[in-house]
Tab-separated table of C-alpha atoms and ligand atoms in Angstrom:
chain	number	residue	atom	x	y	z
B	286	UNK	CA	90.155	59.191	117.615
B	287	UNK	CA	87.532	59.503	120.178
B	288	UNK	CA	88.050	62.363	122.751
B	289	UNK	CA	86.808	65.506	124.278
B	290	UNK	CA	88.465	68.794	124.400
B	291	UNK	CA	88.453	71.360	127.392
B	292	UNK	CA	89.224	74.906	126.634
B	293	UNK	CA	90.392	77.184	129.826
B	294	UNK	CA	89.377	81.180	128.726
B	295	UNK	CA	88.066	82.466	131.917
B	296	UNK	CA	90.789	84.506	132.762
B	297	UNK	CA	90.429	88.479	132.585
B	298	UNK	CA	93.556	88.779	130.674
B	299	UNK	CA	95.407	91.166	133.109
B	300	UNK	CA	98.503	91.971	130.880
B	301	UNK	CA	97.002	93.141	127.906
B	302	UNK	CA	95.820	96.182	129.816
B	303	UNK	CA	92.650	96.344	128.301
B	304	UNK	CA	88.736	96.236	128.210
B	305	UNK	CA	88.333	93.392	126.000
B	306	UNK	CA	88.845	90.122	127.353
B	307	UNK	CA	91.911	88.172	126.413
B	308	UNK	CA	90.922	86.047	124.246
B	309	UNK	CA	88.838	88.202	122.132
B	310	UNK	CA	91.361	90.275	121.080
B	311	UNK	CA	92.093	90.053	117.366
B	312	UNK	CA	94.537	87.585	116.202
B	313	UNK	CA	94.876	87.523	111.859
B	314	UNK	CA	91.316	89.288	111.837
B	315	UNK	CA	89.265	86.512	114.586
B	316	UNK	CA	89.219	86.018	118.477
B	317	UNK	CA	92.760	84.932	119.988
B	318	UNK	CA	90.492	81.888	121.101
B	319	UNK	CA	89.358	81.056	117.919
B	320	UNK	CA	92.836	80.078	116.786
B	321	UNK	CA	93.149	77.465	118.999
B	322	UNK	CA	89.108	75.977	118.661
B	323	UNK	CA	89.649	75.932	114.970
B	324	UNK	CA	92.797	73.290	115.616
B	325	UNK	CA	90.764	71.349	117.908
B	326	UNK	CA	88.079	70.973	115.570
B	327	UNK	CA	90.130	69.860	112.979
B	328	UNK	CA	91.057	66.413	114.827
B	329	UNK	CA	86.932	65.729	114.808
B	330	UNK	CA	86.738	65.730	118.993
B	331	UNK	CA	83.112	64.552	120.342
B	332	UNK	CA	82.270	67.816	122.042
B	333	UNK	CA	84.094	71.192	122.883
B	334	UNK	CA	83.549	72.785	126.222
B	335	UNK	CA	84.642	76.147	126.699
B	336	UNK	CA	85.124	77.511	130.523
B	337	UNK	CA	84.172	81.147	130.007
B	338	UNK	CA	84.035	83.857	133.078
B	339	UNK	CA	85.454	87.354	132.681
B	340	UNK	CA	82.993	89.258	130.244
B	341	UNK	CA	81.349	85.570	129.765
B	342	UNK	CA	78.814	86.905	127.947
B	343	UNK	CA	80.643	88.596	125.359
B	344	UNK	CA	82.774	85.784	124.466
B	345	UNK	CA	80.183	83.801	124.199
B	346	UNK	CA	78.067	86.155	121.650
B	347	UNK	CA	81.594	86.503	119.757
B	348	UNK	CA	82.119	82.616	119.463
B	349	UNK	CA	78.584	81.638	118.727
B	350	UNK	CA	78.139	82.800	115.678
B	351	UNK	CA	80.782	80.414	114.250
B	352	UNK	CA	80.922	77.496	116.785
B	353	UNK	CA	77.400	76.735	116.575
B	354	UNK	CA	77.762	72.880	119.172
B	355	UNK	CA	80.135	74.458	121.454
B	356	UNK	CA	79.702	73.747	125.413
B	357	UNK	CA	79.764	77.121	126.989
B	358	UNK	CA	80.388	76.494	131.133
B	359	UNK	CA	80.639	79.379	133.212
B	360	UNK	CA	83.302	80.112	135.903
B	361	UNK	CA	81.592	82.907	137.499
B	362	UNK	CA	84.781	84.135	139.843
B	363	UNK	CA	88.542	82.686	138.636
B	364	UNK	CA	89.641	81.321	141.968
B	365	UNK	CA	92.882	79.318	139.572
B	366	UNK	CA	92.966	76.683	136.732
B	367	UNK	CA	92.249	73.630	138.406
B	368	UNK	CA	89.071	75.785	139.364
B	369	UNK	CA	87.786	76.297	135.884
B	370	UNK	CA	88.531	72.481	135.302
B	371	UNK	CA	86.102	72.035	138.022
B	372	UNK	CA	83.538	74.074	137.052
B	373	UNK	CA	83.228	71.006	133.815
B	374	UNK	CA	82.957	68.466	136.157
B	375	UNK	CA	78.737	67.993	135.822
B	376	UNK	CA	79.507	67.651	131.965
B	377	UNK	CA	82.607	65.480	132.285
B	378	UNK	CA	83.196	63.304	135.281
B	379	UNK	CA	81.895	60.571	133.995
B	380	UNK	CA	83.102	60.582	130.179
B	381	UNK	CA	85.000	57.245	130.164
B	382	UNK	CA	87.364	58.756	127.275
B	383	UNK	CA	90.431	60.794	126.933
B	384	UNK	CA	90.040	64.624	127.665
B	385	UNK	CA	91.884	67.034	125.671
B	386	UNK	CA	92.438	70.163	128.241
B	387	UNK	CA	93.780	73.302	126.796
B	388	UNK	CA	94.559	77.377	127.498
B	389	UNK	CA	92.718	79.378	125.483
B	390	UNK	CA	95.379	81.355	124.359
B	391	UNK	CA	98.168	79.457	122.833
B	392	UNK	CA	97.210	79.644	118.649
B	393	UNK	CA	100.176	78.287	117.489
B	394	UNK	CA	99.625	74.720	118.648
B	395	UNK	CA	99.287	72.428	115.641
B	396	UNK	CA	96.602	70.189	114.837
B	397	UNK	CA	99.196	67.653	114.187
B	398	UNK	CA	101.164	68.094	117.776
B	399	UNK	CA	98.151	67.483	119.211
B	400	UNK	CA	97.599	64.238	117.559
B	401	UNK	CA	100.718	63.886	118.949
B	402	UNK	CA	99.665	63.762	121.931
B	403	UNK	CA	96.752	61.805	122.602
B	404	UNK	CA	97.882	59.186	120.066
B	405	UNK	CA	101.199	59.257	122.896
B	406	UNK	CA	98.548	59.530	125.946
B	407	UNK	CA	96.814	56.132	124.725
B	408	UNK	CA	100.067	54.496	123.755
B	409	UNK	CA	101.048	54.387	126.877
B	410	UNK	CA	98.235	54.068	129.183
B	411	UNK	CA	98.825	56.805	131.418
B	412	UNK	CA	96.171	58.473	133.517
B	413	UNK	CA	97.970	62.023	132.277
B	414	UNK	CA	100.409	63.015	129.984
B	415	UNK	CA	101.443	66.530	129.615
B	416	UNK	CA	103.664	68.546	126.717
B	417	UNK	CA	106.095	69.984	127.322
B	418	UNK	CA	108.742	72.427	125.884
B	419	UNK	CA	112.272	73.240	127.055
B	420	UNK	CA	113.171	77.046	126.813
B	421	UNK	CA	116.445	78.964	127.629
B	422	UNK	CA	114.779	81.519	130.086
B	423	UNK	CA	112.024	79.450	131.175
B	424	UNK	CA	110.605	82.062	134.231
B	425	UNK	CA	106.595	82.448	134.464
B	426	UNK	CA	106.197	78.636	134.308
B	427	UNK	CA	105.318	75.739	135.805
B	428	UNK	CA	108.723	73.774	135.769
B	429	UNK	CA	108.334	69.807	135.305
B	430	UNK	CA	109.774	68.014	138.044
B	431	UNK	CA	110.951	64.018	137.015
B	432	UNK	CA	112.428	61.756	139.243
B	433	UNK	CA	116.141	60.071	138.942
B	434	UNK	CA	114.145	57.594	136.681
B	435	UNK	CA	113.309	60.257	134.261
B	436	UNK	CA	109.434	59.936	135.298
B	437	UNK	CA	107.308	62.824	135.362
B	438	UNK	CA	105.946	63.269	139.504
B	439	UNK	CA	105.263	67.438	139.848
B	440	UNK	CA	105.082	70.090	138.019
B	441	UNK	CA	105.749	73.450	140.542
B	442	UNK	CA	104.468	77.034	139.476
B	443	UNK	CA	107.165	79.420	139.307
B	444	UNK	CA	106.065	81.119	142.053
B	445	UNK	CA	106.196	78.500	144.265
B	446	UNK	CA	109.459	76.552	142.921
B	447	UNK	CA	112.627	76.828	145.011
B	448	UNK	CA	115.749	78.282	143.851
B	449	UNK	CA	117.044	75.018	142.570
B	450	UNK	CA	113.268	73.527	140.885
B	451	UNK	CA	113.579	77.432	139.383
B	452	UNK	CA	116.867	76.472	136.553
B	453	UNK	CA	114.627	73.801	135.357
B	454	UNK	CA	114.299	74.243	131.929
B	455	UNK	CA	111.476	71.870	131.143
B	456	UNK	CA	108.268	73.836	131.304
B	457	UNK	CA	104.603	72.430	131.272
B	458	UNK	CA	102.304	74.216	128.201
B	459	UNK	CA	99.370	73.894	129.926
B	460	UNK	CA	97.997	71.635	127.153
B	461	UNK	CA	97.596	67.734	128.747
B	462	UNK	CA	95.565	64.245	127.874
B	463	UNK	CA	93.882	63.144	130.819
B	464	UNK	CA	91.397	60.233	131.307
B	465	UNK	CA	88.586	62.440	132.353
B	466	UNK	CA	87.952	60.115	135.531
B	467	UNK	CA	91.027	59.618	137.089
B	468	UNK	CA	90.791	64.117	136.859
B	469	UNK	CA	88.139	64.486	138.453
B	470	UNK	CA	88.903	61.787	141.250
B	471	UNK	CA	91.996	63.692	141.495
B	472	UNK	CA	90.451	67.379	141.103
B	473	UNK	CA	88.474	66.811	144.431
B	474	UNK	CA	91.594	66.498	146.928
B	475	UNK	CA	93.525	70.128	145.347
B	476	UNK	CA	93.213	73.237	147.771
B	477	UNK	CA	94.787	77.012	147.493
B	478	UNK	CA	97.436	76.731	150.051
B	479	UNK	CA	100.665	78.319	147.647
B	480	UNK	CA	101.641	81.813	146.781
B	481	UNK	CA	98.490	82.752	144.627
B	482	UNK	CA	96.229	81.493	146.373
B	483	UNK	CA	95.192	79.571	144.127
B	484	UNK	CA	93.273	76.345	142.854
B	485	UNK	CA	96.248	74.697	140.527
B	486	UNK	CA	95.158	72.582	137.821
B	487	UNK	CA	98.769	71.544	137.575
B	488	UNK	CA	98.332	69.839	141.767
B	489	UNK	CA	97.228	66.908	139.961
B	490	UNK	CA	99.931	65.965	138.576
B	491	UNK	CA	101.511	64.711	142.108
B	492	UNK	CA	98.467	63.692	143.390
B	493	UNK	CA	97.623	61.301	140.121
B	494	UNK	CA	101.429	60.238	140.917
B	495	UNK	CA	101.089	59.362	144.687
B	496	UNK	CA	98.336	57.905	143.582
B	497	UNK	CA	100.425	55.055	141.561
B	498	UNK	CA	99.039	56.498	138.124
B	499	UNK	CA	101.637	56.807	134.944
B	500	UNK	CA	102.175	60.838	134.312
B	501	UNK	CA	103.339	60.977	130.705
B	502	UNK	CA	105.561	63.765	129.115
B	503	UNK	CA	105.997	64.738	125.399
B	504	UNK	CA	108.224	67.030	124.741
B	505	UNK	CA	107.506	69.526	121.223
B	506	UNK	CA	110.737	70.586	119.953
B	507	UNK	CA	109.562	74.201	119.046
B	508	UNK	CA	108.354	75.908	121.942
B	509	UNK	CA	106.840	78.927	119.375
B	510	UNK	CA	104.117	76.406	119.270
B	511	UNK	CA	103.140	76.267	122.807
B	512	UNK	CA	103.723	80.134	123.117
B	513	UNK	CA	101.171	81.551	125.402
B	514	UNK	CA	100.111	84.976	124.588
B	515	UNK	CA	99.588	87.293	127.494
B	516	UNK	CA	100.538	90.493	125.776
B	517	UNK	CA	100.295	92.712	123.293
B	518	UNK	CA	103.894	92.263	122.276
B	519	UNK	CA	103.066	88.202	121.891
B	520	UNK	CA	99.743	88.800	120.426
B	521	UNK	CA	102.151	90.821	117.658
B	522	UNK	CA	105.051	87.620	117.793
B	523	UNK	CA	102.159	85.181	117.238
B	524	UNK	CA	100.920	86.917	114.116
B	525	UNK	CA	104.234	87.023	112.901
B	526	UNK	CA	104.713	83.193	113.427
B	527	UNK	CA	100.936	82.732	111.396
B	528	UNK	CA	101.868	84.595	108.669
B	529	UNK	CA	105.583	82.938	108.221
B	530	UNK	CA	103.886	79.707	108.170
B	531	UNK	CA	101.185	80.654	105.206
B	532	UNK	CA	104.093	82.400	103.037
B	533	UNK	CA	106.193	78.839	103.848
B	534	UNK	CA	103.674	76.821	102.998
B	535	UNK	CA	102.521	78.312	99.580
B	536	UNK	CA	106.434	79.014	98.821
B	537	UNK	CA	106.041	75.027	98.568
B	538	UNK	CA	102.687	75.531	96.899
B	539	UNK	CA	104.942	77.226	93.669
B	540	UNK	CA	104.417	80.288	94.640
B	541	UNK	CA	106.745	83.327	95.120
B	542	UNK	CA	107.442	85.529	97.584
B	543	UNK	CA	110.092	88.115	97.412
B	544	UNK	CA	109.686	89.279	100.890
B	545	UNK	CA	108.222	86.562	103.464
B	546	UNK	CA	109.125	88.919	105.756
B	547	UNK	CA	105.978	91.280	105.121
B	548	UNK	CA	103.563	88.746	102.994
B	549	UNK	CA	100.920	88.949	105.361
B	550	UNK	CA	98.800	86.562	104.039
B	551	UNK	CA	95.770	84.854	106.004
B	552	UNK	CA	96.127	81.551	106.736
B	553	UNK	CA	92.905	80.694	105.090
B	554	UNK	CA	93.218	82.986	101.841
B	555	UNK	CA	93.958	80.400	98.815
B	556	UNK	CA	97.065	81.515	96.546
B	557	UNK	CA	97.548	79.746	92.895
B	558	UNK	CA	100.317	78.469	91.941
B	559	UNK	CA	102.872	80.870	89.905
B	560	UNK	CA	101.298	83.800	91.499
B	561	UNK	CA	104.169	86.629	92.178
B	562	UNK	CA	103.324	87.998	95.754
B	563	UNK	CA	105.617	91.398	95.935
B	564	UNK	CA	106.394	93.014	99.210
B	565	UNK	CA	103.818	94.551	101.948
B	566	UNK	CA	101.338	92.481	100.829
B	567	UNK	CA	98.109	91.930	102.850
B	568	UNK	CA	96.085	89.113	102.092
B	569	UNK	CA	93.045	88.597	104.446
B	570	UNK	CA	90.716	85.348	105.475
B	571	UNK	CA	87.847	84.289	102.735
B	572	UNK	CA	90.168	85.301	99.945
B	573	UNK	CA	90.997	83.271	96.021
B	574	UNK	CA	94.073	84.322	94.149
B	575	UNK	CA	94.226	82.171	91.334
B	576	UNK	CA	97.575	80.968	89.381
B	577	UNK	CA	99.736	83.240	87.804
B	578	UNK	CA	99.214	86.466	89.058
B	579	UNK	CA	101.040	89.582	90.364
B	580	UNK	CA	99.889	91.144	93.923
B	581	UNK	CA	102.134	94.342	94.915
B	582	UNK	CA	104.108	95.607	96.357
B	583	UNK	CA	102.081	97.263	98.917
B	584	UNK	CA	98.455	95.689	98.055
B	585	UNK	CA	95.416	95.281	100.506
B	586	UNK	CA	93.196	92.381	99.260
B	587	UNK	CA	90.132	92.421	101.755
B	588	UNK	CA	87.929	89.460	102.565
B	589	UNK	CA	85.750	88.313	99.598
B	590	UNK	CA	87.985	89.118	97.168
B	591	UNK	CA	88.200	86.658	94.083
B	592	UNK	CA	90.939	87.192	91.304
B	593	UNK	CA	90.569	85.181	88.551
B	594	UNK	CA	94.257	82.795	86.785
B	595	UNK	CA	96.715	85.596	85.558
B	596	UNK	CA	95.102	88.706	87.259
B	597	UNK	CA	97.756	92.340	88.234
B	598	UNK	CA	96.989	94.588	91.161
B	599	UNK	CA	99.973	96.454	91.448
B	600	UNK	CA	100.911	98.981	93.927
B	601	UNK	CA	98.338	100.654	96.478
B	602	UNK	CA	95.648	98.829	95.311
B	603	UNK	CA	93.110	98.077	98.015
B	604	UNK	CA	90.254	95.265	96.938
B	605	UNK	CA	87.285	94.423	98.488
B	606	UNK	CA	84.527	91.554	98.022
B	607	UNK	CA	85.126	91.874	94.258
B	608	UNK	CA	85.778	89.276	91.272
B	609	UNK	CA	88.541	90.222	88.947
B	610	UNK	CA	88.319	87.893	85.716
B	611	UNK	CA	90.846	86.291	83.993
B	612	UNK	CA	94.283	89.023	82.539
B	613	UNK	CA	92.594	91.592	84.279
B	614	UNK	CA	94.637	94.760	85.372
B	615	UNK	CA	94.564	97.261	88.514
B	616	UNK	CA	97.940	98.099	88.107
B	617	UNK	CA	98.205	101.325	90.584
B	618	UNK	CA	96.508	103.441	93.039
B	619	UNK	CA	92.937	102.322	92.870
B	620	UNK	CA	89.998	101.352	95.235
B	621	UNK	CA	87.990	98.891	94.170
B	622	UNK	CA	84.906	97.094	96.417
B	623	UNK	CA	81.512	95.681	95.617
B	624	UNK	CA	82.535	94.929	91.842
B	625	UNK	CA	82.503	92.280	89.305
B	626	UNK	CA	84.955	92.912	86.638
B	627	UNK	CA	85.309	90.469	83.616
B	628	UNK	CA	87.858	89.554	82.175
B	629	UNK	CA	90.718	91.391	79.451
B	630	UNK	CA	89.756	94.677	81.441
B	631	UNK	CA	92.085	97.778	81.839
B	632	UNK	CA	91.494	99.681	84.964
B	633	UNK	CA	93.485	102.823	84.964
B	634	UNK	CA	95.805	104.492	87.762
B	635	UNK	CA	93.797	105.925	90.709
B	636	UNK	CA	89.819	104.528	89.477
B	637	UNK	CA	87.793	104.668	92.742
B	638	UNK	CA	84.584	102.466	92.557
B	639	UNK	CA	82.402	104.977	94.753
B	640	UNK	CA	80.671	101.794	96.511
B	641	UNK	CA	79.060	103.530	99.227
B	642	UNK	CA	76.308	106.047	99.669
B	643	UNK	CA	76.306	106.649	104.024
B	644	UNK	CA	73.613	104.290	104.272
B	645	UNK	CA	73.712	101.440	101.844
B	646	UNK	CA	77.002	99.573	99.772
B	647	UNK	CA	76.447	99.318	95.729
B	648	UNK	CA	78.044	97.404	93.325
B	649	UNK	CA	80.257	98.321	90.253
B	650	UNK	CA	80.393	95.710	87.161
B	651	UNK	CA	83.126	96.495	84.316
B	652	UNK	CA	82.241	93.850	81.520
B	653	UNK	CA	84.795	92.219	79.616
B	654	UNK	CA	87.581	94.302	77.448
B	655	UNK	CA	86.981	97.639	79.187
B	656	UNK	CA	88.936	100.108	79.798
B	657	UNK	CA	88.591	102.544	82.367
B	658	UNK	CA	90.827	105.981	82.235
B	659	UNK	CA	92.927	106.562	84.838
B	660	UNK	CA	91.044	108.782	87.813
B	661	UNK	CA	87.903	107.677	87.676
B	662	UNK	CA	85.227	107.869	89.844
B	663	UNK	CA	82.219	105.123	89.155
B	664	UNK	CA	79.132	106.329	91.214
B	665	UNK	CA	77.358	102.821	91.682
B	666	UNK	CA	75.372	100.755	91.168
B	667	UNK	CA	76.714	101.167	87.071
B	668	UNK	CA	77.715	98.870	84.837
B	669	UNK	CA	80.011	99.846	81.723
B	670	UNK	CA	79.611	97.414	79.320
B	671	UNK	CA	81.414	95.333	77.279
B	672	UNK	CA	84.421	96.999	75.213
B	673	UNK	CA	83.440	100.515	76.393
B	674	UNK	CA	85.830	102.858	77.017
B	675	UNK	CA	85.716	105.613	80.138
B	676	UNK	CA	87.717	108.992	79.677
B	677	UNK	CA	89.829	109.601	82.260
B	678	UNK	CA	89.227	112.676	84.786
B	679	UNK	CA	85.644	111.009	85.000
B	680	UNK	CA	83.421	110.583	87.348
B	681	UNK	CA	80.677	108.318	85.771
B	682	UNK	CA	77.102	108.149	87.467
B	683	UNK	CA	75.114	106.470	84.560
B	684	UNK	CA	75.452	103.214	82.790
B	685	UNK	CA	78.314	103.291	79.891
B	686	UNK	CA	76.969	101.187	77.410
B	687	UNK	CA	78.600	98.071	75.202
B	688	UNK	CA	81.435	99.512	72.919
B	689	UNK	CA	80.633	103.260	74.396
B	690	UNK	CA	82.849	105.999	75.540
B	691	UNK	CA	81.728	107.904	78.933
B	692	UNK	CA	83.168	110.987	79.193
B	693	UNK	CA	82.065	113.013	82.685
B	694	UNK	CA	84.885	115.627	83.328
B	695	UNK	CA	84.490	119.401	82.817
B	696	UNK	CA	85.787	120.760	78.878
B	697	UNK	CA	89.218	122.184	78.024
B	698	UNK	CA	90.134	125.678	76.287
B	699	UNK	CA	92.835	127.076	75.795
B	700	UNK	CA	93.499	130.828	76.386
B	701	UNK	CA	96.582	131.953	73.829
B	702	UNK	CA	98.912	134.068	74.844
B	703	UNK	CA	97.129	134.396	78.055
B	704	UNK	CA	100.938	134.014	80.132
B	705	UNK	CA	102.324	137.372	78.315
B	706	UNK	CA	99.064	139.211	78.791
B	707	UNK	CA	99.715	138.508	82.893
B	708	UNK	CA	102.938	139.426	82.777
B	709	UNK	CA	102.016	143.055	81.370
B	710	UNK	CA	99.626	143.777	83.270
B	711	UNK	CA	102.167	143.285	86.582
E	181	LIG	C1	99.359	78.008	133.475
E	181	LIG	C2	100.112	76.808	134.922
E	181	LIG	C3	101.703	76.485	134.194
E	181	LIG	C4	102.007	76.636	132.231
E	181	LIG	C5	101.390	77.777	131.894
E	181	LIG	C6	101.627	77.784	130.424
E	181	LIG	C7	98.708	76.583	136.081
E	181	LIG	C8	98.500	76.663	137.414
E	181	LIG	N1	99.447	76.895	135.580
E	181	LIG	O1	99.674	79.228	134.141
E	181	LIG	O2	101.965	75.339	134.441
E	181	LIG	O3	103.762	76.580	132.213
E	181	LIG	O4	100.236	77.998	132.110
E	181	LIG	O5	101.367	79.150	129.831
E	181	LIG	O6	97.840	76.251	135.586
E	181	LIG	N2	91.734	80.314	133.015
E	181	LIG	C9	90.056	80.287	133.847
E	181	LIG	N3	90.136	80.041	135.268
E	181	LIG	C10	91.142	80.800	135.836
E	181	LIG	C11	92.841	80.765	135.768
E	181	LIG	C12	92.472	80.164	134.626
E	181	LIG	O7	89.841	79.611	132.990
E	181	LIG	O8	90.604	80.798	137.184
E	181	LIG	C13	92.524	80.432	132.127
E	181	LIG	C14	92.669	81.265	131.654
E	181	LIG	O9	91.891	82.117	130.824
E	181	LIG	C15	94.003	80.807	130.191
E	181	LIG	C16	94.688	79.455	131.042
E	181	LIG	O10	93.597	79.344	132.032
E	181	LIG	O11	93.509	81.119	129.210
E	181	LIG	C17	95.587	79.138	131.372
E	181	LIG	O12	95.709	80.785	133.231
E	181	LIG	P1	96.952	81.496	133.634
E	181	LIG	O13	96.236	82.162	134.617
E	181	LIG	O14	97.867	82.290	132.068
E	181	LIG	O15	98.109	80.658	133.942
E	181	LIG	P2	99.729	80.657	133.797
E	181	LIG	O16	99.909	81.756	134.922
E	181	LIG	O17	99.787	81.388	132.884
E	182	LIG	MG1	99.402	82.152	130.891
């Protein structure tokens, strides 16, 4: 399925009320635009072009690391979506294939839907195919105008629509397939004589139609898929949708999730079957949870965490960049960072790996079957040997050898009869 993709991401995102360009706002820890990029790349396009403009250099810097072959195209002034597409003219005008065109702020579209759109576009020899949806409140969107036969004849923007047209509930998702050469021929004819004084990409639909071309439309059933993110409220809603999708996917694969509404599991995280996720658990990207684990309630599993099968991570535990061996337990109130924990280990409540000295991160190694008493500080770098014990309340700064007890706390001594003496002094 050869095609190229063009993603528009030059806008400022005024409604975010932010210094940061909208497309860089984090959604589940990744720039907003990287979600649609990732989805598009899953379909193996020949090439992906991204139109940048507002704070272009910053956007480019942030994305170039992860997408080395992305072609950045600069739109110096944001004069409208049609103008944005025209900036890619040199790159695409002579391309003989299908161009998939998308906005950078629609992170919920699925690869399956895009695949269907491309297949539909090709099956009908359309010069343009619009992905549409039907929503109860279409305010703000471009409306899809059809003729009595049901064929698409135009897209009219909200601000330019008549009151009759505004009643139409079928809207333009801003995701399209085009015959690239025909698109650029039509784009040369658009103007900016409209309410917003912008060059609208959507005007090409009527231009193509008038030139006798066939316009296709594919309607997605779930409007959520084409939701555009314009405000911080919508950004939060998109996060919820992605978490819910992940929870449904994991449950279908055999993971128990007590409350999917509070399971904040990143789409890229891996969780094995028969693991139980209790309420209020956050699991980041780049985490692998084995099978038969129990996580939470109130656990924070950060990037680089690997939990072997049968691990228990309990309440108010944070784990980062660490591995935990099979059957080990971190049941309550702990911070585990940059650690390598063996199997059969018990980490007492309130254990902290002191991994950071203010400049550098250091590693803590806790070998198999060792026991860390409650309220212990492990000042890294440090190794606790196999079958070793650490006394509760210790601040451990040196290695504890295999089979030894390490203890580092003030000795207790009792003053017999002290209370009585105190009272008699008063
Ligand atoms: C657009 C569509 C509208 C559709 C809606 C769906 C047009 C004219 N209208 O409207 O029919 O219902 O999306 O959400 O296309 N951009 C640039 N350069 C520009 C202007 C925009 O790169 O000069 C980018 C933006 O960064 C954004 C995308 O294009 O990613 C869409 O632009 P936006 O201004 O949000 O268009 P809408 O008014 O939402
Ligand atoms: Mg928009």
